[in-house]
CSV table of C-alpha atoms in Angstrom, one decimal:
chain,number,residue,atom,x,y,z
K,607,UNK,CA,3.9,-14.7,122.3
K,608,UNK,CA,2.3,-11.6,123.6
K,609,UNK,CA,3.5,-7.9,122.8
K,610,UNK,CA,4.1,-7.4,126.4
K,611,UNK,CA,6.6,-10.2,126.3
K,612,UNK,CA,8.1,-10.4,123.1
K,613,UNK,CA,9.5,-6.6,124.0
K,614,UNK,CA,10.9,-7.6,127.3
K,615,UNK,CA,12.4,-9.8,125.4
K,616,UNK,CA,14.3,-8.1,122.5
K,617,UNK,CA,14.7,-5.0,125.2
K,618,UNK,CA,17.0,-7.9,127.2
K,619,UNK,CA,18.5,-9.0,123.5
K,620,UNK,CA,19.4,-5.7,122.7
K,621,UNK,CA,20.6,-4.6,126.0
K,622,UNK,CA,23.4,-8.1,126.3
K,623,UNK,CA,24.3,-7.0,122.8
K,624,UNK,CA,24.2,-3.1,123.1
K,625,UNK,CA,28.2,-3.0,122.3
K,626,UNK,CA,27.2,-3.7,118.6
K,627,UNK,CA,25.4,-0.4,118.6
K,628,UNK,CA,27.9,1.3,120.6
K,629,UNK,CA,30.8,0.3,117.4
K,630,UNK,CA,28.7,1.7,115.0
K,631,UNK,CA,27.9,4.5,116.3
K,632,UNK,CA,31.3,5.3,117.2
K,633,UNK,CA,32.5,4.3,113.7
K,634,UNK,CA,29.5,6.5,112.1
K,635,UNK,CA,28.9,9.9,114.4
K,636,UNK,CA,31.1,12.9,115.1
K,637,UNK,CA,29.5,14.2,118.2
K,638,UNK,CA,27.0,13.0,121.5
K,639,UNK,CA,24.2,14.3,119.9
K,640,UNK,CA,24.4,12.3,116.5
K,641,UNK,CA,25.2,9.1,118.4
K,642,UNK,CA,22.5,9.1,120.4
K,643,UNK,CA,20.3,10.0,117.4
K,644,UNK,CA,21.9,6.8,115.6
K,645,UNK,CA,21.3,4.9,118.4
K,646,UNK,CA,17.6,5.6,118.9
K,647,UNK,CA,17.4,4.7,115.4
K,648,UNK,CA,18.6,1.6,115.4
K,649,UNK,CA,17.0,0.2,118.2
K,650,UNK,CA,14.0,1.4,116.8
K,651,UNK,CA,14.4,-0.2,113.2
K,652,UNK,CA,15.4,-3.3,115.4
K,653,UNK,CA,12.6,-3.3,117.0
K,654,UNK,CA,10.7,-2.7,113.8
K,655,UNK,CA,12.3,-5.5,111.9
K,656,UNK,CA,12.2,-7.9,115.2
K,657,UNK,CA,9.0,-9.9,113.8
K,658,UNK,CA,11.4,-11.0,110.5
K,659,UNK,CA,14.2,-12.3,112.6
K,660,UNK,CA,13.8,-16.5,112.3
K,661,UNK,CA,17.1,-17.4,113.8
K,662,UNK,CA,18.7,-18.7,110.2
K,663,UNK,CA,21.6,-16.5,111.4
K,664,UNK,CA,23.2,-15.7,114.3
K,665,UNK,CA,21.5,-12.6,116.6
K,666,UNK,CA,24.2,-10.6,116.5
K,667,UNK,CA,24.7,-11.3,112.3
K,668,UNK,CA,21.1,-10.3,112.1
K,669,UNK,CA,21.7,-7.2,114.1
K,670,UNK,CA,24.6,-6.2,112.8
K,671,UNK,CA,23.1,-6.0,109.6
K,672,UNK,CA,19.6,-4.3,110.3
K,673,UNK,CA,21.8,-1.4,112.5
K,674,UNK,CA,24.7,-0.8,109.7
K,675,UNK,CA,21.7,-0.8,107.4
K,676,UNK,CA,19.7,2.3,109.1
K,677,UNK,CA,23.4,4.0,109.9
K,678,UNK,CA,24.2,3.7,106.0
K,679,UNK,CA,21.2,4.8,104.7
K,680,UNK,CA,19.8,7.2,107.4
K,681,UNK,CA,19.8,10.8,105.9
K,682,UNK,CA,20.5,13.0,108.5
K,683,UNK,CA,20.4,16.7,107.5
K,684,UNK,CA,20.4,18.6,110.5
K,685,UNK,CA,24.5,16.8,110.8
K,686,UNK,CA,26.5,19.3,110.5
K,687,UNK,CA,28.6,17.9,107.7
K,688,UNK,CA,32.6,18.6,108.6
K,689,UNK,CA,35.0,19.7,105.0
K,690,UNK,CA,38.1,17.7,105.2
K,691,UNK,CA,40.0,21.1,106.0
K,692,UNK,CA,38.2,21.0,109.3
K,693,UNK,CA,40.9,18.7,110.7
K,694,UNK,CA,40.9,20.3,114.3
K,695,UNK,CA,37.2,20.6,114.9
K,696,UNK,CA,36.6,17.2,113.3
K,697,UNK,CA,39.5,15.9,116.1
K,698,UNK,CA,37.9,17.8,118.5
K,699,UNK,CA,34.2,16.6,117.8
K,700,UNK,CA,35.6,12.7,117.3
K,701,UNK,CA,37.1,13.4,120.9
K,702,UNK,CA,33.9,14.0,122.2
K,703,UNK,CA,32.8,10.4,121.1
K,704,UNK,CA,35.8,8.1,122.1
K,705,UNK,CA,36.3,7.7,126.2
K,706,UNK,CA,39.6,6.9,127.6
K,707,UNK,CA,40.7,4.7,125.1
K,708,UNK,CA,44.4,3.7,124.2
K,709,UNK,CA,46.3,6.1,121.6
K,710,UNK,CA,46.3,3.7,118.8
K,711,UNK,CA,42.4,2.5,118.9
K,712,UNK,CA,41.4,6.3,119.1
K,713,UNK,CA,44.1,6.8,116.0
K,714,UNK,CA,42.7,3.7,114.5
K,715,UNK,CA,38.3,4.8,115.2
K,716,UNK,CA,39.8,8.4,113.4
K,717,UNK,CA,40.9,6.8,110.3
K,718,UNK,CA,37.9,4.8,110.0
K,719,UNK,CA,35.6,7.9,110.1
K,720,UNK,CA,38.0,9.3,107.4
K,721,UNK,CA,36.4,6.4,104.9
K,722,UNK,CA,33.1,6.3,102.7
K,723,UNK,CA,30.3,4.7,104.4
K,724,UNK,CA,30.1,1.0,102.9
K,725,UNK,CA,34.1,1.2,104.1
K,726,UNK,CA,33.7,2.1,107.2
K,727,UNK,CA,30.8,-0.8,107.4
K,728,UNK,CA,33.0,-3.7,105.8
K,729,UNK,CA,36.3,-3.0,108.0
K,730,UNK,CA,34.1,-3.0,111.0
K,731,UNK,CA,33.1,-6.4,110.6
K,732,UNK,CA,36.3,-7.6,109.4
K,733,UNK,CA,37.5,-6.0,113.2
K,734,UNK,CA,34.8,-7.9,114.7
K,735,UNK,CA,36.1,-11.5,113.1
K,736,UNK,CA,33.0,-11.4,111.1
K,737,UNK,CA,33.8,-14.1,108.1
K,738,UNK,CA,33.7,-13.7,104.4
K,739,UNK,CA,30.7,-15.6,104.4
K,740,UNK,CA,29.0,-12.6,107.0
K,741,UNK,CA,29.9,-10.1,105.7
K,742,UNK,CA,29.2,-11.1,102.4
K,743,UNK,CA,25.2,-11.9,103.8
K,744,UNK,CA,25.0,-8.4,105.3
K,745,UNK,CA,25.8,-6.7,102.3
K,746,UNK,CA,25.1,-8.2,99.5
K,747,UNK,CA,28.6,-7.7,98.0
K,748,UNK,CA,29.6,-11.3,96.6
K,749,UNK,CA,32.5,-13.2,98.7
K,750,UNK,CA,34.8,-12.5,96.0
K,751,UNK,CA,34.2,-8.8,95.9
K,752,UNK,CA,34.2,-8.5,100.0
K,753,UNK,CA,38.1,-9.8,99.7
K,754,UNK,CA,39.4,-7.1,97.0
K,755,UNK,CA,37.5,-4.4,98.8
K,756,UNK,CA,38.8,-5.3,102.2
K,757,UNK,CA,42.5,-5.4,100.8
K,758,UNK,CA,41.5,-2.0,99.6
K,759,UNK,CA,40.3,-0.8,102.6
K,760,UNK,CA,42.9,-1.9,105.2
K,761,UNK,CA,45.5,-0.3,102.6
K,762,UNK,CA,43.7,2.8,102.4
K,763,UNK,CA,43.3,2.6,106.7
K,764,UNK,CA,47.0,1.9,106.9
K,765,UNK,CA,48.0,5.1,104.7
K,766,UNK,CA,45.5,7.4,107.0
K,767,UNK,CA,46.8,5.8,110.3
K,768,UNK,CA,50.8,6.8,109.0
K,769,UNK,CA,49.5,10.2,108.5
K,770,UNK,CA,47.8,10.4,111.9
K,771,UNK,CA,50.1,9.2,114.0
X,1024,UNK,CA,58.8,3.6,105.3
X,1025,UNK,CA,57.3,0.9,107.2
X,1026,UNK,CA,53.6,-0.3,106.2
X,1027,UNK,CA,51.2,-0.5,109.1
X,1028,UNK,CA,50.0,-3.7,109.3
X,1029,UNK,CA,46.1,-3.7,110.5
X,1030,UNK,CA,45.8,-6.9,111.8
X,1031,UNK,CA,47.9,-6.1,114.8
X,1032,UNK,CA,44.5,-3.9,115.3
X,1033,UNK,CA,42.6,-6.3,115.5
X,1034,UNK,CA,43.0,-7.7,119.1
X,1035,UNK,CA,43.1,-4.6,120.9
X,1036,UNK,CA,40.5,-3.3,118.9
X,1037,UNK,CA,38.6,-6.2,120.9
X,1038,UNK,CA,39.5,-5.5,124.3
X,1039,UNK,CA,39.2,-1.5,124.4
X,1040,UNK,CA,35.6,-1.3,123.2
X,1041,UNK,CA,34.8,-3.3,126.3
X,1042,UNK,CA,35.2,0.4,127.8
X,1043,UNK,CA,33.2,2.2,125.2
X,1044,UNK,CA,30.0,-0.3,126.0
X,1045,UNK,CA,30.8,0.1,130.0
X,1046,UNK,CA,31.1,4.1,129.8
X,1047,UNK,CA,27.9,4.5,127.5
X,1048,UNK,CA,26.1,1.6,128.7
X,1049,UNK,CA,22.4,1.9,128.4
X,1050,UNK,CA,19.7,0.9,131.1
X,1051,UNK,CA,16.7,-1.0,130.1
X,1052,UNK,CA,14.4,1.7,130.8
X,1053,UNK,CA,16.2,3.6,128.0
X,1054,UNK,CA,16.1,1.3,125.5
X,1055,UNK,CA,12.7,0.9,126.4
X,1056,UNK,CA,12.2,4.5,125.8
X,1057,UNK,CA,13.5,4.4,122.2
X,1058,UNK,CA,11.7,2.1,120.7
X,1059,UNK,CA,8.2,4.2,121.3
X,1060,UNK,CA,9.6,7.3,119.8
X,1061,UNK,CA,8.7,8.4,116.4
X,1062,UNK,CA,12.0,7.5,113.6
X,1063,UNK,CA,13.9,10.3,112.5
X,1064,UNK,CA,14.0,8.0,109.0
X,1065,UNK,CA,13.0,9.9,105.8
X,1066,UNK,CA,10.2,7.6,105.1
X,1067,UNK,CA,8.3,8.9,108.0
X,1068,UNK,CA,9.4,12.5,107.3
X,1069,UNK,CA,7.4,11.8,104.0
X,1070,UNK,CA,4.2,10.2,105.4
X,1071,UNK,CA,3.8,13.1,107.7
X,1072,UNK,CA,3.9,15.2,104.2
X,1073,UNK,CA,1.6,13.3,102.7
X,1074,UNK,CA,-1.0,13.3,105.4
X,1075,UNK,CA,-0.2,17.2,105.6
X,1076,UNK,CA,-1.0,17.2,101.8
X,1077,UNK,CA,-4.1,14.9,101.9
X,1078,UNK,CA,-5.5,17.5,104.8
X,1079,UNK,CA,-4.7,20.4,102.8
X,1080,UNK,CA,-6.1,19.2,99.6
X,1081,UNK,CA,-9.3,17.9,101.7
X,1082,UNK,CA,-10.0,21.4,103.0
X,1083,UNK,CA,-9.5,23.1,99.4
X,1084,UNK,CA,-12.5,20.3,98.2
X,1085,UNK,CA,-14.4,21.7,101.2
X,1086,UNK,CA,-13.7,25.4,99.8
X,1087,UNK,CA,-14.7,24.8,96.4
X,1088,UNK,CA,-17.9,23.3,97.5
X,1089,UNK,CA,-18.8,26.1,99.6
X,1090,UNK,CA,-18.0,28.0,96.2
X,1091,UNK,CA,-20.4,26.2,93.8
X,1092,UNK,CA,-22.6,26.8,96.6
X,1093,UNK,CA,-21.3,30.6,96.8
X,1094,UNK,CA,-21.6,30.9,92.3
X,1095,UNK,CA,-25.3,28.8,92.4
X,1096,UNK,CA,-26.7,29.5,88.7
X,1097,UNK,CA,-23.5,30.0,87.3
X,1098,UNK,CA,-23.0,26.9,85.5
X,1099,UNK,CA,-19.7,28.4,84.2
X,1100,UNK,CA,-18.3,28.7,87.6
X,1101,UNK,CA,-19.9,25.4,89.2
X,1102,UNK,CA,-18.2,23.0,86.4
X,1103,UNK,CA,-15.1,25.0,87.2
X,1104,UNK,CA,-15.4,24.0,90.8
X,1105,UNK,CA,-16.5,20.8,90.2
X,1106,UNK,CA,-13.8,19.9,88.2
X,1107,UNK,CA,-11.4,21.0,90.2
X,1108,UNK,CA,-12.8,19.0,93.4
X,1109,UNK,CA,-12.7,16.4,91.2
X,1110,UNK,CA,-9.0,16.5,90.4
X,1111,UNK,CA,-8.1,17.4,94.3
X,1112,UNK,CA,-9.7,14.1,94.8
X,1113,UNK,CA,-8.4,12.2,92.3
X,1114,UNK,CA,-4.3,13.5,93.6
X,1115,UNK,CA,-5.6,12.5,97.7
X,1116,UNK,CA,-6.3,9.2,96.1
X,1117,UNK,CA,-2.7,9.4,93.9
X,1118,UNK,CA,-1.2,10.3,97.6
X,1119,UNK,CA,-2.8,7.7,99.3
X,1120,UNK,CA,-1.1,4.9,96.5
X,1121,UNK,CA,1.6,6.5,97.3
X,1122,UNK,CA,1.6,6.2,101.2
X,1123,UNK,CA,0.5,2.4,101.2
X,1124,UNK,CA,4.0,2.2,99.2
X,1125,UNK,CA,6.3,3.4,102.0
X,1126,UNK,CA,6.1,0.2,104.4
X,1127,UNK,CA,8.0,-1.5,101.4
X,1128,UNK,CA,10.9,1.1,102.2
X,1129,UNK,CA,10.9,1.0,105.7
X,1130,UNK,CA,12.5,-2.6,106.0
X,1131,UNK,CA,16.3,-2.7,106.9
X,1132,UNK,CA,16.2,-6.3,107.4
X,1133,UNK,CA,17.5,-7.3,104.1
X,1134,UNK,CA,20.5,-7.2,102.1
X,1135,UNK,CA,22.1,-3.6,101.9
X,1136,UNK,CA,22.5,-3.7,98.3
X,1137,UNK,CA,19.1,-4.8,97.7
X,1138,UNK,CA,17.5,-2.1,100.3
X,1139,UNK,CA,19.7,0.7,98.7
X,1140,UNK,CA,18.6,-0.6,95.3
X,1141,UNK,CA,15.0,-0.2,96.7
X,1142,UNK,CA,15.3,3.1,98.1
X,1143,UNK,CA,16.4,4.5,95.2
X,1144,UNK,CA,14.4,3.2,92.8
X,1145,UNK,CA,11.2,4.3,95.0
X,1146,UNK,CA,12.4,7.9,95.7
X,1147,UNK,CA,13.1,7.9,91.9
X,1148,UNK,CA,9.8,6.7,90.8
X,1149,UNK,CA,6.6,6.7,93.4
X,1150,UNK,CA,8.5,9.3,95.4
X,1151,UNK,CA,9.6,12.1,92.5
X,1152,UNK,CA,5.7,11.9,90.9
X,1153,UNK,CA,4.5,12.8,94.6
X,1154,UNK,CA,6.5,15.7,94.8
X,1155,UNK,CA,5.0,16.7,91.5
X,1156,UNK,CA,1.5,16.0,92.8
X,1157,UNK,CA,2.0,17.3,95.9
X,1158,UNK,CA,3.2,20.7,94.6
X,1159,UNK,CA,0.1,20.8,92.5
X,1160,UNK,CA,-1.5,22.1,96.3
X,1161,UNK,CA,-0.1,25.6,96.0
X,1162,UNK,CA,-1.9,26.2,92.5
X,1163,UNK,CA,-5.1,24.6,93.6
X,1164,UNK,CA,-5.0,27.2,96.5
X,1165,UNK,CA,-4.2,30.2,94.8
X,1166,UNK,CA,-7.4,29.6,92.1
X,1167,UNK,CA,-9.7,29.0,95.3
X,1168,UNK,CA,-8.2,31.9,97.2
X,1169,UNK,CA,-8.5,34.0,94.0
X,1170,UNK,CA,-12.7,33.3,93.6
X,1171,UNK,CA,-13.1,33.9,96.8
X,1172,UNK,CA,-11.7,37.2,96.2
X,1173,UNK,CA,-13.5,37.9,93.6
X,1174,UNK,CA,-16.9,36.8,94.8
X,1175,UNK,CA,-16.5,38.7,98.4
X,1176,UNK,CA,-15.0,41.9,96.6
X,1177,UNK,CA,-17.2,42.0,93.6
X,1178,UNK,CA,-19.8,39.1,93.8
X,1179,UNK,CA,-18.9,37.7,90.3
X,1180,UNK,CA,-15.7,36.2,88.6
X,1181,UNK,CA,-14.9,39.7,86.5
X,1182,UNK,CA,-14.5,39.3,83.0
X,1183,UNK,CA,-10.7,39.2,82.1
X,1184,UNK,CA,-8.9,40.3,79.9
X,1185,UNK,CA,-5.0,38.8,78.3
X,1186,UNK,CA,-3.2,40.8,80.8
X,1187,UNK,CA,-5.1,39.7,83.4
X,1188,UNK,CA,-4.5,36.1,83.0
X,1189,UNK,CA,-0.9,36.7,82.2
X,1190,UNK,CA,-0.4,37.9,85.7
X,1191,UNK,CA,-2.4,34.8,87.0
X,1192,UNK,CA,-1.5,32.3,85.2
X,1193,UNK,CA,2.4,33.4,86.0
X,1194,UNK,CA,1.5,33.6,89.9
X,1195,UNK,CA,-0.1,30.6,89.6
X,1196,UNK,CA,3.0,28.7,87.7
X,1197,UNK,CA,5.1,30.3,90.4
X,1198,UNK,CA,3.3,29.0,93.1
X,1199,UNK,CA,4.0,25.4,91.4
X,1200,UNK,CA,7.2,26.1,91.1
X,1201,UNK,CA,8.2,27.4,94.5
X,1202,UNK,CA,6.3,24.6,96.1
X,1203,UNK,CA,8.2,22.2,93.6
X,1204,UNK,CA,11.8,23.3,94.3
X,1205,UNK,CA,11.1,23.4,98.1
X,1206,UNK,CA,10.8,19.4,98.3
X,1207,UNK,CA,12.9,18.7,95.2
X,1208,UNK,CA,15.6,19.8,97.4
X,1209,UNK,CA,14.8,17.9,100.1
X,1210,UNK,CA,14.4,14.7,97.7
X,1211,UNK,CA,17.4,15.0,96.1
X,1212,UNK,CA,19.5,15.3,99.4
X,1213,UNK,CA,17.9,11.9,100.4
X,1214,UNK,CA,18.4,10.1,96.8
X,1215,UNK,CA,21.7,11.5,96.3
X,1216,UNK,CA,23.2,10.1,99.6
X,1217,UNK,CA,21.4,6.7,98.6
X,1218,UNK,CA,23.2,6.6,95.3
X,1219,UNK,CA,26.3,7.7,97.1
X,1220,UNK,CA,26.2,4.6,99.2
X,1221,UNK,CA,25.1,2.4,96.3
X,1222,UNK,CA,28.3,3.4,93.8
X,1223,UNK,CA,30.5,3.2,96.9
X,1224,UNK,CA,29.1,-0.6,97.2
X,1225,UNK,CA,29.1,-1.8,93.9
X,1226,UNK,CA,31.6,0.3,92.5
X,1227,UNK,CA,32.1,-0.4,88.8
X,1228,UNK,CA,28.5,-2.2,88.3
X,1229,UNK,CA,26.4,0.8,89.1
X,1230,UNK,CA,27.9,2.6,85.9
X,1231,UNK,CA,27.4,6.4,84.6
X,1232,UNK,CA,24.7,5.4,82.4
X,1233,UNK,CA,22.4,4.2,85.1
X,1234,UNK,CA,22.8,7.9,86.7
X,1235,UNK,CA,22.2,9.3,83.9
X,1236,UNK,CA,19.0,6.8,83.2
X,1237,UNK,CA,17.7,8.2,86.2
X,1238,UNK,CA,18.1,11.9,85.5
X,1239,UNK,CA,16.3,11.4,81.9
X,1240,UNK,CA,13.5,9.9,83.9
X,1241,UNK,CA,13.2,12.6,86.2
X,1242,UNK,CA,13.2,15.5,83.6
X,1243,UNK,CA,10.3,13.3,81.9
X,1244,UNK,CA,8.1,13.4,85.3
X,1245,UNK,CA,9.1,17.6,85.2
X,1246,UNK,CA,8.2,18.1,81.3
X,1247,UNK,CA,4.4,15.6,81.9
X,1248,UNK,CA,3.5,17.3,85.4
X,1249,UNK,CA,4.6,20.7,83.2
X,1250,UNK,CA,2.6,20.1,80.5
X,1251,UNK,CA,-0.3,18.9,82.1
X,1252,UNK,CA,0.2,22.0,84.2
X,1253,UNK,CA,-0.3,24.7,80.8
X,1254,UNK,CA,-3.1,22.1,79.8
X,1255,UNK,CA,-4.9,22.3,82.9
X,1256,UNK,CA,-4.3,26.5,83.4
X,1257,UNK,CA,-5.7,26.8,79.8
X,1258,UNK,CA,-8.6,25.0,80.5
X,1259,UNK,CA,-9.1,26.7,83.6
X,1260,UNK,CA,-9.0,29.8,81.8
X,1261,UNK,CA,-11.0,28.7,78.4
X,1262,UNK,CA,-13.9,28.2,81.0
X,1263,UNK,CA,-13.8,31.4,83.2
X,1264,UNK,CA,-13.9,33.4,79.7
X,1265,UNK,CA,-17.0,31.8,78.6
């Protein structure tokens, strides 16, 4: 397949499966800015690892794990990094970020931004029905070790959701 | 108190980020757009350094060939030279090891404990002896900037005496130094948020000791560049008093 071609093609791809990229970002950026940063990133590391992707797993398994991979590992020094006393600019920046959404999913994207990193990457795959099995391949985590943590995590969510609402 | 329970989440969670994709939804020509620019990764922060370095330490060989040229008959002053392009050459070629290295860090297609395990163990090998290397610039500048002086403002290397290569040899540590802290820095807020993300992962396998592995290796790489640092100023000053 030509260049010309194969990037139409993973340009349609990504755009029919953009909303992936639209989570993460949303689950790892405070403000416009660093989303859209994030987002050019990913697409670019897609586009990057593209030529590896053999169709063993599903598209969206595959992406899903080359995006959450740049997000988590991406060093971004110029973010401006928020103290956990900064509730009410944090709020406001996070406001920025989340659209007209329903009290309790913009309660619920707040506590996730409140957990580490590899959290915030294991309860969004658990939200989006990703299995054991998945979750287990796009981390590297062993099946046994993505159930503990995700009893952890959804504990830990539950506790910061009391307190924000 | 009543415990939350998440998995009422999970449904609504499904439906609302229908409206996050259809208020920020991308066009082609976007997407388009962002896959020609240049990534805002670390890895290519660090081969636009190297290249910098590699140009640098290419125009400095170009200097100290115009300076055996410049100290012609002083067979003192042209082995200096000469062994100084020689060792600018032989850190390019160190840098250019280095660089061929980085496409093996740019992959995020794997596993994330594997790629974290990689990006660490790169930054904390390959990566830390190119900082040392790379600092190594700022010295190698300061001695050609400093014969050039002295051939342009007296048209000989003066004899020194110990006072005089106190003061140099301490600028010319402190220019190591300056350059060295400047991208340690910058190194160890990369590795750090790497090995962040790894303990977070793994938890209780990544244990203390590995961290602590890692340090000791880093303060060897320090005390060798160091050392071979004093050797190479000794030398450098051994020769110019002959």
């Amino acid at each position: 397949m030509k260049q010309r071609e194969k990037e139409t093609e993973f340009i349609k791809t990504i755009e029919q499966h953009q909303n992936i990229l639209h989570k993460i970002c949303s689950v790892y950026c405070c403000s416009q800015d660093d989303k859209k940063d994030l987002y050019q990133e990913m697409t670019l590391q897609l586009w990057k690892a593209y030529p590896s992707f053999q169709g063993r797993s599903a598209f969206s398994t595959w992406m899903y794990r080359v995006a959450l991979n740049t997000a988590i590992t991406i060093s971004r020094k110029n973010q401006v990094q928020l103290k956990p006393e900064d509730t009410q600019l944090r709020i406001v920046k996070e406001m920025e970020t989340l659209p007209d959404l329903s009290e309790d999913i913009r309660i619920l994207y707040q506590a996730i931004n409140r957990l580490n990193k590899i959290e915030r990457a294991i309860i969004l795959l658990w939200l989006e029905e990703k299995s054991y099995d998945e979750i287990s391949e796009i981390t590297g985590l062993t099946i046994k070790n993505v159930g503990v943590k995700l009893v952890r995590i959804k504990k830990k969510l539950a506790i910061l959701i009391e307190k924000l609402s | 108190m009543e415990t939350i329970d998440i998995n009422k989440y999970k449904e609504s969670w499904k439906q609302e980020n229908q409206k996050i994709t259809s208020q920020n939804k991308l066009s082609i020509v976007e997407i388009q757009t962002f896959i020609h620019k240049q990534s805002k990764d670390v890895s290519q922060k660090f081969r636009i350094g190297i290249v910098v370095d590699a140009v640098i330490k290419s125009t400095l060989i170009v200097s100290y060939l115009i300076l055996i040229t410049l100290f012609w008959g002083d067979v003192t002053l042209i082995s200096l030279n000469a062994i100084l392009v020689l060792v600018s050459i032989l850190l390019i070629l160190f840098q250019i090891k280095v660089y061929k290295q980085i496409p093996g860090i740019e992959s995020n297609s794997g596993k994330l404990n594997d790629i974290l395990k990689q990006k660490i163990d790169f930054f904390n090998n390959t990566y830390a002896k190119s900082i040392y290397i790379g600092a190594l610039t700022n010295p190698l500048f300061f001695i050609s900037g400093m014969l050039f002086y002295f051939r342009f403002k007296y048209g000989e290397v003066r004899a020194m005496d110990l006072e005089d290569y106190i003061v140099f040899g301490t600028a010319i540590l402190i220019s190591y130094v300056f350059a060295l802290v400047a991208q340690l820095k910058s190194y160890q807020f990369s590795v750090k948020n790497l090995q962040t993300c790894l303990k977070e992962l793994n938890e209780d396998t990544i244990t203390e000791l590995t961290i602590k592995q890692n340090r000791n290796k880093k303060l060897r790489v320090f005390a060798v560049a160091l050392l071979f640092l004093i050797i190479g100023l000794l030398l450098l000053f051994y020769i110019m008093a002959l």
